[in-house]
Amino acid sequence: MVDSSIDSWEVVIGLEVHAQVQSRAKLFSGAATDFGAEPNCQVSLIDAGAPGMLPVINRHCVEQAIRTGIGLSAEINLFSVFDRKNYFYPDLPQGYQISQYTKPIVGYGSVQILLDDGEIRTVGITRLHLEQDAGKSLHDQHPTQSFVDLNRSGIALMEIVSEPDMRSSQEAGAYIRKIRSILRYLGTCDGNMQEGSLRADVNVSVRRPGGDYGVRCEIKNVNSIRFIQQAIDYEARRQIQLIESGNAVQQQTRLFDSATGSTREMRTKEEAHDYRYFPDPDLLPLELDPDWVEEIRLSLPELPDEKKERFVREFGLSDYDAGILVAERDTAEFYEMVASGRDPKLAANWVIGELFGNLNRNNVEISSSPVSANSLGKLIDLVVDNTISGRSAKEVFEVMFSSGRDPLEIVSELGLQQLTDLSDIESLVSDVLANQADKVLEYRAGKDKLFGFFVGQVMKASAGKANPKIVNEVLGRLLKG
Amino acid sequence: MALDIATVRRVAALCRIRVSDTDLSTMEAELNEILHWVEQLTELDTDDVLPMTRVVDVDLPMRDDVVSDGDCADKILVNAPASAQGFFSVPKVIE
């Protein structure tokens, strides 16, 4: 809820997420989908809208949509239809986008999002449909011309439409992160927002709590979570100010300007939104074999919610730690490798504390972590078997992170092995006690707090290498006399 | 269902077809004749009839996810009125 001068308002948010399907070839043509190719080099005559070309659907893209639908706990429609959405724009050579209108491939579903206060909220998914992406226009290359690259034209997109179930920009951010996480677990979209693989149209309206929905504005094509949140906050404030100053919100399509963090109205002709959908006569309805859908259902990986539950149940992790570890598939897999055959809580502490801390500070993705799961595991083993102290381990980790080297090698090079031999420690302790005979008398006379002093002396005598636990045990025994 | 002149003008504009005012009324009459002809179908009860999507029993053909096309920028651009650096070049459009 947004506080304002006169009253409090409720912000109502729905998102249309456009997720690029992970596939080698396009939805209806055999042209490649790789990001960053030379302009117009991944375009077939179908994608260019050449006359007489016929679309043939990519089976894998259909499978990806079904997989995503199942991952969103949604109904899979065994009968769906492709329609033409008609409009003119230079990056749409066909003059229409092949999409799905009244009969999408995936129907109603839902996802759970975790809010900052720990509350879990369900956000409804209205539908998911398959459609073609358009080409890309560059407006800043020439003073009077726009340049058009059709490489993206015809790439398969899944449009995932949410119910208007979100009430703040934070919830919208949590929703996008959850959708992205599910898509990545499923391997159906790489979720890369910088490259445009995941972008969202954001619908925002405001109302008095419990009242009727207000008039909404749609902010088009926002491509980062931070921008989505900024756009929502700006748009909510704008609408509240309009209403409170006695004006009405106009239903509009708006653009987000990341330079100013504001939204502005799109210069669009009023007729532009008459898309005159009709079934594409080039394509038969998409009819799915229920056995195929079942086969896909059975092949689904463990998804973040299930994995989190398992981490809590099997590994005894806290909800919070488990939530962090499962948010990304790569992270969860890394953690499981580290935890395998080891104390899972200790592994979680190392992964979340040292590793994530260093990755974040250096802006490195876990997939290119200089410390592999295997070597982090070895480092933990060195602590557990008392070869090195926990404090030295952190030092070794820093070296591992900057060099990618093996922990044992670093330990021997830096001479960090702990002294654990009982008789060696006993002789160290005896020497210390002999040198501090007066303090020993004070201790035995009841000055308990001198114990820490003796520990410090022994550690000093061992150049910090004595195992503190053994030192404590030996000191306790020898001080009794 | 019948179309009026304003609707005909609007549909023509949406389709980017330039129609002179004198041709609009001819077009209105012709389009309405077509619509009336199709409207005969409403005389039949089609409540329990599924829409027919094919005349022979075939399913939507599918292809494998294999790159088999593209890499022909010269062919793609050959009919473009203007191109530059491998792009189509069009009068500036910016929203």
CSV table of C-alpha atoms in Angstrom, one decimal, chain A residues 23-31 39-41 43-44 56-60 88 90 138-139 142-150 255 266-268 271 274 276 284-287, chain B residues 9-11 13-16 53-54 58-77 82-95:
chain,number,residue,atom,x,y,z
A,23,SER,CA,15.2,-23.9,-28.6
A,24,ARG,CA,17.8,-24.2,-31.4
A,25,ALA,CA,15.4,-23.1,-34.2
A,26,LYS,CA,12.4,-20.7,-34.4
A,27,LEU,CA,8.8,-21.5,-33.7
A,28,PHE,CA,7.7,-21.9,-37.3
A,29,SER,CA,11.0,-21.9,-39.3
A,30,GLY,CA,14.4,-23.6,-39.3
A,31,ALA,CA,16.4,-20.4,-38.7
A,39,PRO,CA,22.0,-8.7,-38.5
A,40,ASN,CA,19.5,-10.7,-40.7
A,41,CYS,CA,21.7,-13.7,-40.7
A,43,VAL,CA,16.3,-15.2,-40.9
A,44,SER,CA,14.5,-17.6,-43.2
A,56,VAL,CA,5.6,-25.5,-39.7
A,57,ILE,CA,5.6,-25.7,-36.0
A,58,ASN,CA,8.7,-26.7,-34.0
A,59,ARG,CA,7.8,-29.8,-31.8
A,60,HIS,CA,10.3,-28.9,-29.2
A,88,PHE,CA,1.7,-2.9,-39.1
A,90,PRO,CA,8.5,-2.3,-39.7
A,138,LEU,CA,17.3,0.3,-33.8
A,139,HIS,CA,16.4,4.0,-33.7
A,142,HIS,CA,20.9,7.2,-38.2
A,143,PRO,CA,19.3,10.7,-38.0
A,144,THR,CA,16.3,10.0,-40.2
A,145,GLN,CA,16.2,6.2,-40.5
A,146,SER,CA,15.4,3.2,-38.3
A,147,PHE,CA,17.4,0.0,-38.8
A,148,VAL,CA,15.6,-3.3,-38.7
A,149,ASP,CA,17.1,-6.7,-37.8
A,150,LEU,CA,14.8,-9.7,-38.2
A,255,LEU,CA,6.7,3.3,-21.7
A,266,MET,CA,3.3,6.0,-25.9
A,267,ARG,CA,2.7,8.0,-29.1
A,268,THR,CA,0.3,5.5,-30.6
A,271,GLU,CA,-6.6,2.5,-34.0
A,274,ASP,CA,-7.6,-3.2,-33.2
A,276,ARG,CA,-8.6,-8.2,-35.7
A,284,LEU,CA,-4.3,-26.6,-38.1
A,285,PRO,CA,-5.3,-26.6,-34.4
A,286,LEU,CA,-2.6,-27.9,-32.1
A,287,GLU,CA,-3.9,-31.2,-30.7
B,9,ARG,CA,-13.2,3.5,-43.9
B,10,ARG,CA,-11.8,2.2,-40.7
B,11,VAL,CA,-11.2,-1.3,-41.9
B,13,ALA,CA,-7.3,2.3,-42.9
B,14,LEU,CA,-6.4,-0.7,-40.7
B,15,CYS,CA,-5.4,-2.6,-43.8
B,16,ARG,CA,-3.5,0.3,-45.2
B,53,THR,CA,-10.8,-27.0,-39.4
B,54,ARG,CA,-9.9,-29.5,-42.2
B,58,VAL,CA,-4.6,-34.7,-41.0
B,59,ASP,CA,-3.0,-33.4,-37.8
B,60,LEU,CA,-0.8,-30.3,-37.5
B,61,PRO,CA,2.5,-31.4,-39.0
B,62,MET,CA,5.5,-30.7,-36.7
B,63,ARG,CA,9.2,-30.4,-37.4
B,64,ASP,CA,12.3,-31.2,-35.2
B,65,ASP,CA,14.2,-28.5,-33.5
B,66,VAL,CA,17.0,-28.4,-36.0
B,67,VAL,CA,18.6,-25.4,-37.6
B,68,SER,CA,18.1,-25.9,-41.3
B,69,ASP,CA,17.5,-22.4,-42.7
B,70,GLY,CA,18.8,-18.8,-42.5
B,71,ASP,CA,22.3,-17.5,-43.2
B,72,CYS,CA,21.0,-15.8,-46.3
B,73,ALA,CA,21.0,-12.1,-45.4
B,74,ASP,CA,21.5,-11.1,-49.1
B,75,LYS,CA,18.3,-13.0,-50.1
B,76,ILE,CA,16.4,-11.4,-47.2
B,77,LEU,CA,17.5,-7.9,-48.1
B,82,ALA,CA,16.9,0.5,-48.7
B,83,SER,CA,19.4,-1.3,-46.5
B,84,ALA,CA,22.5,-0.4,-44.6
B,85,GLN,CA,25.1,-2.5,-42.8
B,86,GLY,CA,23.0,-5.6,-43.2
B,87,PHE,CA,19.9,-4.0,-41.7
B,88,PHE,CA,16.7,-2.9,-43.4
B,89,SER,CA,16.6,0.8,-43.4
B,90,VAL,CA,13.2,2.5,-43.0
B,91,PRO,CA,12.0,6.0,-42.3
B,92,LYS,CA,12.4,6.6,-38.6
B,93,VAL,CA,9.7,5.1,-36.5
B,94,ILE,CA,10.0,5.8,-32.8
B,95,GLU,CA,7.5,5.4,-30.0
